[in-house]
mmCIF file of C-alpha atoms and ligand atoms in Angstrom:
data_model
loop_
_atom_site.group_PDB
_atom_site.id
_atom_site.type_symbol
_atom_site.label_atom_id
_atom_site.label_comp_id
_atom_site.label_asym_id
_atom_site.label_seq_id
_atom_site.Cartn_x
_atom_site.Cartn_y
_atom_site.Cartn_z
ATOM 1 C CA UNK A 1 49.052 23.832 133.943
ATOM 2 C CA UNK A 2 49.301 26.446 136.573
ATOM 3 C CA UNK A 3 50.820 29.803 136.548
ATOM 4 C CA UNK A 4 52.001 29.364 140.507
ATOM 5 C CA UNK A 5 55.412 31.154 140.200
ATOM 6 C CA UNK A 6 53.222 33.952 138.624
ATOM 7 C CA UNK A 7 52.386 36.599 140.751
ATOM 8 C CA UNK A 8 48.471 36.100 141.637
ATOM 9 C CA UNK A 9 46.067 37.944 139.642
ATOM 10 C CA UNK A 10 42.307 37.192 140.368
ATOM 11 C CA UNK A 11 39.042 39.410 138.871
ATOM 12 C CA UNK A 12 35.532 40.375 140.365
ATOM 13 C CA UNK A 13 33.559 39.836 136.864
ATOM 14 C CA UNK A 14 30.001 41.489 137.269
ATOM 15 C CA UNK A 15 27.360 41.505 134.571
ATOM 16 C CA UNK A 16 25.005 45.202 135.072
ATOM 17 C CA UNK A 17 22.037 43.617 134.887
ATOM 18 C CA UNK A 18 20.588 44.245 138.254
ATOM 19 C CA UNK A 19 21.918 45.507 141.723
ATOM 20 C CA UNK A 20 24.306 43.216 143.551
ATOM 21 C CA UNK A 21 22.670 41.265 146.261
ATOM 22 C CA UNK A 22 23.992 39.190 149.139
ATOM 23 C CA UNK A 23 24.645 35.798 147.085
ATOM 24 C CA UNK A 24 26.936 37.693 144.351
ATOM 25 C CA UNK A 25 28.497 39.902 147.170
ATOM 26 C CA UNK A 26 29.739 36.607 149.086
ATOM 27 C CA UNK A 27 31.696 35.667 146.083
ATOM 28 C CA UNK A 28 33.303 39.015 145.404
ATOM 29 C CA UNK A 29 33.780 38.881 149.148
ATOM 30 C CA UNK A 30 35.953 35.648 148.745
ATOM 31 C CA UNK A 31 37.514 36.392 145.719
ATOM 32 C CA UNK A 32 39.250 39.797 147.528
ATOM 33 C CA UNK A 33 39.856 37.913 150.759
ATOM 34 C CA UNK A 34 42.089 35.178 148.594
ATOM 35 C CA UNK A 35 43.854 38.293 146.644
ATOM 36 C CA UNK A 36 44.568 39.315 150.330
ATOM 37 C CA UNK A 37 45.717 36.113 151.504
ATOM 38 C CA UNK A 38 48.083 35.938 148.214
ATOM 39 C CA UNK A 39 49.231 39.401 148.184
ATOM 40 C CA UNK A 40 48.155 39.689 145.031
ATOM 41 C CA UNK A 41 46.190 41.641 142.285
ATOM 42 C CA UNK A 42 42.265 42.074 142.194
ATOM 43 C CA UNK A 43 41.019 43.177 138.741
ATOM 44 C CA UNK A 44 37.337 44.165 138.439
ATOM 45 C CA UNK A 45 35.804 43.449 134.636
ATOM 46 C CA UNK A 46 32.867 44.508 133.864
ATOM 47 C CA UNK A 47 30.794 41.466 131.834
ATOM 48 C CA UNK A 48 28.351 44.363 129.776
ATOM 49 C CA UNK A 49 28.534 42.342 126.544
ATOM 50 C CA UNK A 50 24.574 41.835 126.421
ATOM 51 C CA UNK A 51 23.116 44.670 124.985
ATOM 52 C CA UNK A 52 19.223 44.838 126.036
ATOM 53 C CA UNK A 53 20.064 43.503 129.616
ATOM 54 C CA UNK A 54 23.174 45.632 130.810
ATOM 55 C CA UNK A 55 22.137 49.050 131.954
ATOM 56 C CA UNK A 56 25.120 51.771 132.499
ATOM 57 C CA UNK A 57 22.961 53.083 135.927
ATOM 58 C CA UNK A 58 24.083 49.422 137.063
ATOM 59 C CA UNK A 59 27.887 49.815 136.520
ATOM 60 C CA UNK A 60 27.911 52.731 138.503
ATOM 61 C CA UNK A 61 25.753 51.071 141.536
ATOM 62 C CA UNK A 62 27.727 47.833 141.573
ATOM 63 C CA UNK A 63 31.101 49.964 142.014
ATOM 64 C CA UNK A 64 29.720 52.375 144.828
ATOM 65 C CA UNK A 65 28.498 49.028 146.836
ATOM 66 C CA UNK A 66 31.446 47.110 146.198
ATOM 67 C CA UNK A 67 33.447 50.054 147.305
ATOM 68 C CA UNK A 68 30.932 50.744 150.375
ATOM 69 C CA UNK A 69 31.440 46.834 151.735
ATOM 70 C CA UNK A 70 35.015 47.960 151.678
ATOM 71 C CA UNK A 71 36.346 45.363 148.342
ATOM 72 C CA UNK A 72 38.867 46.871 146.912
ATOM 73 C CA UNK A 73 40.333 46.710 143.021
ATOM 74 C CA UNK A 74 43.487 48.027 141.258
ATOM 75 C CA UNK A 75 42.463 47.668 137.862
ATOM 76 C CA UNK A 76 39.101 48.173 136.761
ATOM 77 C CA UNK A 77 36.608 50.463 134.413
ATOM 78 C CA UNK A 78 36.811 53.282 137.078
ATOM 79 C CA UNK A 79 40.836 53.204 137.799
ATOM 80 C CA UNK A 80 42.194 51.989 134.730
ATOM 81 C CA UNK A 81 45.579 49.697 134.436
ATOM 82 C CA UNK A 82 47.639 48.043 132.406
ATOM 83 C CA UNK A 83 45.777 45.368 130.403
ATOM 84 C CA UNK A 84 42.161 47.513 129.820
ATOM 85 C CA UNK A 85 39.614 48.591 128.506
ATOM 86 C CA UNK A 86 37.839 46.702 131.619
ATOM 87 C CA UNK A 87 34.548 47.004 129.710
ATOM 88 C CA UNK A 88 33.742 43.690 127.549
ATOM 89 C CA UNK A 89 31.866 46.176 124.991
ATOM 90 C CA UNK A 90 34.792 47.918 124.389
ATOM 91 C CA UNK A 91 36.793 44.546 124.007
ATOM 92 C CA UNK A 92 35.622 43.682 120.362
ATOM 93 C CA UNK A 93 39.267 43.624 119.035
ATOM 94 C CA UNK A 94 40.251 41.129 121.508
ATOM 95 C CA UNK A 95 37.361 38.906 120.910
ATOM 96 C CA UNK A 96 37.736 39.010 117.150
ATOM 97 C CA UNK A 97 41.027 38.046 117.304
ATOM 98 C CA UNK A 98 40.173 35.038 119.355
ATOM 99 C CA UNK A 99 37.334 34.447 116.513
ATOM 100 C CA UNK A 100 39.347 34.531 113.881
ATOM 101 C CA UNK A 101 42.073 31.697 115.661
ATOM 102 C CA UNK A 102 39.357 29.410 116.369
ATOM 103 C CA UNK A 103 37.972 29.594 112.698
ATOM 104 C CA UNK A 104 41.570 29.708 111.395
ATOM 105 C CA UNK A 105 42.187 26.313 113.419
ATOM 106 C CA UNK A 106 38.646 24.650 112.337
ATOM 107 C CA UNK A 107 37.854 24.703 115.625
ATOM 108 C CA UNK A 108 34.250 26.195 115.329
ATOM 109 C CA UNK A 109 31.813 26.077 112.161
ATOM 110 C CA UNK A 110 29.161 28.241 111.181
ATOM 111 C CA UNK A 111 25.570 26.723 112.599
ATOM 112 C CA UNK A 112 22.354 28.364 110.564
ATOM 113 C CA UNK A 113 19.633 26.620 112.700
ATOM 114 C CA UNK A 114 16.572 28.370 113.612
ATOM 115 C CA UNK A 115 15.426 28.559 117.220
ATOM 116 C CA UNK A 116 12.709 25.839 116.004
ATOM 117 C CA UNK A 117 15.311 22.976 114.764
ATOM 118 C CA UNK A 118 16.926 23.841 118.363
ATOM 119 C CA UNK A 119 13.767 23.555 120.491
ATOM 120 C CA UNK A 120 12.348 20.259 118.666
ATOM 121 C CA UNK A 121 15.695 18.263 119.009
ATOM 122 C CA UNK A 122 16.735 20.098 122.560
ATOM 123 C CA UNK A 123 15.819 18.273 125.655
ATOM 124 C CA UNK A 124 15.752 21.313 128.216
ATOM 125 C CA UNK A 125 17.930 20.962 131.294
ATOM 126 C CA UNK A 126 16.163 19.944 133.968
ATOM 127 C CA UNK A 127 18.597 20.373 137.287
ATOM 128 C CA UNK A 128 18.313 24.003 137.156
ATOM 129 C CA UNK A 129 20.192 24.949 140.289
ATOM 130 C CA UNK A 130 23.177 23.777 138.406
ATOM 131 C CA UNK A 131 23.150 24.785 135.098
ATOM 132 C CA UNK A 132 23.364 28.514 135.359
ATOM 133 C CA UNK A 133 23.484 30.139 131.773
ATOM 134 C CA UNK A 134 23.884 26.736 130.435
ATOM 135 C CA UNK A 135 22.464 26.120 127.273
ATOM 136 C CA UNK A 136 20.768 23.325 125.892
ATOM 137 C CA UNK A 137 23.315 19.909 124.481
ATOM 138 C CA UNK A 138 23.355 21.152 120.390
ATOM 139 C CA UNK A 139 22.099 18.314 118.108
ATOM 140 C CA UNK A 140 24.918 18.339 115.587
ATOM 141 C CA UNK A 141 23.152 19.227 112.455
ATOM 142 C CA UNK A 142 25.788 21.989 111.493
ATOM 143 C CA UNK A 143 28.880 20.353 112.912
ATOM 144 C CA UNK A 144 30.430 18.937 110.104
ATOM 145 C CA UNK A 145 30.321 21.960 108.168
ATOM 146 C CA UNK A 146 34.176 22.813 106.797
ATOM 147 C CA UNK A 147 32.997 26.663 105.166
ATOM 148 C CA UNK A 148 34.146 28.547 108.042
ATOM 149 C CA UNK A 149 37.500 29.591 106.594
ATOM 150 C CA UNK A 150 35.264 31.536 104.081
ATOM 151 C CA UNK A 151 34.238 34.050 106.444
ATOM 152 C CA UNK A 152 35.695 36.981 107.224
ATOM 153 C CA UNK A 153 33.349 37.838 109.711
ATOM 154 C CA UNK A 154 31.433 36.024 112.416
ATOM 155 C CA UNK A 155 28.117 38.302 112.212
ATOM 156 C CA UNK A 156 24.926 36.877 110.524
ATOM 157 C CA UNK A 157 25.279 32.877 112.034
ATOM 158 C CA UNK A 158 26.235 31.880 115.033
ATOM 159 C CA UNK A 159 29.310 30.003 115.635
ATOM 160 C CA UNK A 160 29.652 27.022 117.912
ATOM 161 C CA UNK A 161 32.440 25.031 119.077
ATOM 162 C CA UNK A 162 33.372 21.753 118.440
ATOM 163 C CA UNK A 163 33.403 19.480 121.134
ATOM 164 C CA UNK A 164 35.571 16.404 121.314
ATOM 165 C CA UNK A 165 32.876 13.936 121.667
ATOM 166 C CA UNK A 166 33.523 11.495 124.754
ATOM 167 C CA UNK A 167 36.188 13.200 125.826
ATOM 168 C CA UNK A 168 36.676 13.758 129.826
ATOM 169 C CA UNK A 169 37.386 17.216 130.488
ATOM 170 C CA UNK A 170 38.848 17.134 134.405
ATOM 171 C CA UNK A 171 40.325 19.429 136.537
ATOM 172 C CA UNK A 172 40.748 20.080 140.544
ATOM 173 C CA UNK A 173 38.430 22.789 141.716
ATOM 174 C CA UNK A 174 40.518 24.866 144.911
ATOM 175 C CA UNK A 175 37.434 25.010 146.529
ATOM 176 C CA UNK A 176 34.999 21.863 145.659
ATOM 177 C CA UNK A 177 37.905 19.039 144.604
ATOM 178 C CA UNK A 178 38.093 16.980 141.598
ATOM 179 C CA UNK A 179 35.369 17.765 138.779
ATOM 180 C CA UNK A 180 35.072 15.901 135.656
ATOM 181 C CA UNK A 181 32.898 16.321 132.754
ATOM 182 C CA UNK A 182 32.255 14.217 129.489
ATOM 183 C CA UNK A 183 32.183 16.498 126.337
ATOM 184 C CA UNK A 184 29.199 15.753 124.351
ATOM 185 C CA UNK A 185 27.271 14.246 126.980
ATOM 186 C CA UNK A 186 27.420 16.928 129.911
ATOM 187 C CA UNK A 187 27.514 19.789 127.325
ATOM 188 C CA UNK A 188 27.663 20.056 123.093
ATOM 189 C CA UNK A 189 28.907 22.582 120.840
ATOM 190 C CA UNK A 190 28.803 25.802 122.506
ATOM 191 C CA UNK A 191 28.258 28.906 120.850
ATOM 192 C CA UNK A 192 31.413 31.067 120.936
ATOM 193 C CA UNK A 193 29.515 34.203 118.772
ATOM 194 C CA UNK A 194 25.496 35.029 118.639
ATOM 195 C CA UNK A 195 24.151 35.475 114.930
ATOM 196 C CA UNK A 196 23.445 38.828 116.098
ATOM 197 C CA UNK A 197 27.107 39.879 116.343
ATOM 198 C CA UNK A 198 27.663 39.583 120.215
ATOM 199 C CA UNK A 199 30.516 37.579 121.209
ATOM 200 C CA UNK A 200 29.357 34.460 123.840
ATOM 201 C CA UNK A 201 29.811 34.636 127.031
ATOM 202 C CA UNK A 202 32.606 31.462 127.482
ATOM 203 C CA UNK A 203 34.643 33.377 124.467
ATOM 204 C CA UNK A 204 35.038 36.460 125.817
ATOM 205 C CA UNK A 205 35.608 35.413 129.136
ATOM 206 C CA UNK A 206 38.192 33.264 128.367
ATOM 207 C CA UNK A 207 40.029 36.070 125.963
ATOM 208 C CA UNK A 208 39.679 38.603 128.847
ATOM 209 C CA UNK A 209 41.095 36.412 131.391
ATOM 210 C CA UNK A 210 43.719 35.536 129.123
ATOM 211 C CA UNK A 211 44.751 39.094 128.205
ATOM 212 C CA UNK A 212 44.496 40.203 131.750
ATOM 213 C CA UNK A 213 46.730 37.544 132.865
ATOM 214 C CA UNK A 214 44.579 36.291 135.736
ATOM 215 C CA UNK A 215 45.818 33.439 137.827
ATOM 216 C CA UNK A 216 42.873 31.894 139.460
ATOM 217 C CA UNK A 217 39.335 32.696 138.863
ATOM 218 C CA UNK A 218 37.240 32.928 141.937
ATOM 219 C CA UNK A 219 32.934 32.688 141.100
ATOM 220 C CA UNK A 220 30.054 30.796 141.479
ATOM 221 C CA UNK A 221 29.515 27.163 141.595
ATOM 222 C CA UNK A 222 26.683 28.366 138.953
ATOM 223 C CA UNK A 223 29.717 27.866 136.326
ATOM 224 C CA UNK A 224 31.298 24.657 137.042
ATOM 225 C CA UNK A 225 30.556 22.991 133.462
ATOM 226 C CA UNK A 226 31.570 26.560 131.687
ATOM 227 C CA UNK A 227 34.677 25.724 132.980
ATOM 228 C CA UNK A 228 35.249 22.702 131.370
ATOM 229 C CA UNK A 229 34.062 24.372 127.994
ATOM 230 C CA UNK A 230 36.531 27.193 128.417
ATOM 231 C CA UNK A 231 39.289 24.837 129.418
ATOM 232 C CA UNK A 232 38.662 23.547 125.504
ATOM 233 C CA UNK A 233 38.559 27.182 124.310
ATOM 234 C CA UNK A 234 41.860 27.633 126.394
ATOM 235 C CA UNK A 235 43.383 24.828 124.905
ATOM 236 C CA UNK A 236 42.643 25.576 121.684
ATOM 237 C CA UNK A 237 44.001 29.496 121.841
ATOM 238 C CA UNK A 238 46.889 27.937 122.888
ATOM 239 C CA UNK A 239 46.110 30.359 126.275
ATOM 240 C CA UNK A 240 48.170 29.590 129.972
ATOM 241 C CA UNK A 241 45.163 28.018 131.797
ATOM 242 C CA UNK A 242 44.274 29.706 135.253
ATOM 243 C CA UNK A 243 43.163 27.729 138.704
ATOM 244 C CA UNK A 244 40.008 27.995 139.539
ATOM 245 C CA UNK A 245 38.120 28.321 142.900
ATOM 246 C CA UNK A 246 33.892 27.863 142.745
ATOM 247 C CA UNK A 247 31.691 29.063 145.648
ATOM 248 C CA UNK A 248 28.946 27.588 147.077
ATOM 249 C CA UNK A 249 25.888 28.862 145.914
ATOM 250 C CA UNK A 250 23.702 30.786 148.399
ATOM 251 C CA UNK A 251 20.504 30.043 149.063
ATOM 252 C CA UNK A 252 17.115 31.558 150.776
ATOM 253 C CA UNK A 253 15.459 29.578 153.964
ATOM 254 C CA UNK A 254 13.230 27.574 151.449
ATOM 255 C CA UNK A 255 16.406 26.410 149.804
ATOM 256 C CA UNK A 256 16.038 28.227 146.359
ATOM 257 C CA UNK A 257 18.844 30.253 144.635
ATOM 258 C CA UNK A 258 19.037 33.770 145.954
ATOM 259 C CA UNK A 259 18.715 35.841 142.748
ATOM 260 C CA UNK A 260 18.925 38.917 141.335
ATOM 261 C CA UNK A 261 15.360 39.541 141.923
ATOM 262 C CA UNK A 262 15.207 39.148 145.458
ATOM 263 C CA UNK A 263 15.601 43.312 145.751
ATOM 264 C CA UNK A 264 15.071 42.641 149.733
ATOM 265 C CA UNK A 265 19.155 41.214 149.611
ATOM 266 C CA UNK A 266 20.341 44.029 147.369
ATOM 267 C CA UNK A 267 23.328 45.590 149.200
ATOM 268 C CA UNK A 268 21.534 48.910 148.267
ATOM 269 C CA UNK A 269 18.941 48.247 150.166
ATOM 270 C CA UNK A 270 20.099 46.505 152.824
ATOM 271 C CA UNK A 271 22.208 49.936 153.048
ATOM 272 C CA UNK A 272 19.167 52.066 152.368
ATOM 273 C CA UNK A 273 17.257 50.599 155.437
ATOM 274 C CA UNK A 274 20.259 52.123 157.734
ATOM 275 C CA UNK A 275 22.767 48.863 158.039
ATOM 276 C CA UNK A 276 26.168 49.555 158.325
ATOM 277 C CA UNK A 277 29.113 47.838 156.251
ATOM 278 C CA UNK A 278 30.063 45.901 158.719
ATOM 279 C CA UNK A 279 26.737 44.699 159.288
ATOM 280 C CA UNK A 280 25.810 43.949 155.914
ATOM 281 C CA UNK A 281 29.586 42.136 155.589
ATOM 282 C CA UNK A 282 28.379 40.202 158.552
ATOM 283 C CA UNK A 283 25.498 38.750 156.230
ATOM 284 C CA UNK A 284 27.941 38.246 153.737
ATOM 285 C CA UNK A 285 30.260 35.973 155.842
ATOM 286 C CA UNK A 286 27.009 33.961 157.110
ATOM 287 C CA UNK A 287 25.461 33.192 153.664
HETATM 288 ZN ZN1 LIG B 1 23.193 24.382 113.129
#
């Protein structure tokens, strides 16, 4: 399963949706301290695949502080490399590609539900803290659905996955041990493509991650259960699976999530109000 006599390739995978704060910045932190420890490759991707919530002013402010707490890259949007473009929105090839494999392989089916049959049958997720951009378990109403072969292009529906019901996905987190999830219980049929022509999130990230040959992916705890839906996706493209290493997630004094909004813990302003990069690592480290 793992690509151990492969050199070690691992990826800082921002979204530009906000400045990066302390939480984010101790997983980037990690991730380049275990390319370090490996002598390996750090690849920086930049996740911009949403287009009303990624903002280009972002891109530029996430590389400057990244660079400023002194993480380093050797591929990325702003150095180039071998295995680019590092943007996801100029990745639509790759992702089509992947599309097409998975609707070749009846792996996914076309799902016309409104957001209305969703919400009545969804039950919404209540554990929060854990479910990151989950989304909610899909009732099924599309799934045995065989047109897919028909299309020759994913825009208009959306297309979900089809999850081996009862299945146990496992696998040995590097960082948090043994995790095991039950396909169709812990998650349904993910979408892989939005009805409005954007790739999903667990498609693309998976095809990227593939195609830029990394070895272990280093993030948040946030995406535990993604994993085991990309480790069907991976199985499926017939891709080399990677290892994968989840961080704690940080939290404030009252125990909450430190997010995105919580401008106070942006590295941008903690650097604004005169703290050095040593000082700001410092808070890093201790998060
Ligand atoms: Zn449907």
């Amino acid at each position: 399963m793992s690509q151990s006599q492969n050199p070690y390739r691992g990826r800082l995978a921002p979204s530009p949706t906000g400045l990066l704060h302390v939480g984010h910045a101790r997983t980037f932190w990690i991730a380049a301290q275990r390319v370090i420890d490996h002598q390996g490759a750090l690849i920086l991707r930049n996740e911009d695949l949403d287009p009303q919530r990624s903002r280009p002013e972002f891109v530029s402010a996430m590389i400057e502080d990244l660079r400023w707490l002194g993480i380093g890259w050797s591929e990325g949007p702003d150095c180039g490399g071998p295995h680019g473009p590092y943007l996801q929105s100029e990745r639509r090839s790759s992702y089509l590609d992947a599309w097409g494999r998975l609707r070749d392989g009846g792996f996914i089916y076309p799902c016309t539900c409104s957001r209305k049959d969703l919400a009545q049958a969804a039950s919404a997720p209540n554990d929060n803290d854990n479910e990151g951009e989950d989304e909610p378990i899909y009732p099924g109403r599309c799934r045995g659905r065989t047109d897919g072969p028909q299309f020759a292009e994913p825009a208009g529906v959306n297309w979900r996955f089809r999850v081996p019901d009862g299945e146990e996905i496992g696998f040995v987190d590097l960082n948090l041990g043994p995790q095991r999830y039950v396909a169709g219980r812990d998650f349904g049929d993910f979408l892989v493509w939005r009805r409005d022509d954007v790739p999903a999130y667990q498609l693309a990230v998976v095809a990227d991650d593939a195609a830029m040959r990394i070895s272990e992916v280093v993030r948040g705890a946030d995406l535990l259960k993604s994993t085991a839906r990309q480790l069907l996706l991976i199985r499926a493209l017939k891709y080399s699976t990677p290892v994968y290493f989840h961080c704690e997630l940080v939290r404030d004094q009252s125990g909450a999530r430190l997010a995105k909004r919580h401008d106070a813990l942006s590295i941008r302003h903690l650097r604004e109000s005169g703290l050095s990069a040593e000082q700001v690592l410092n808070m890093v480290r201790a998060a």
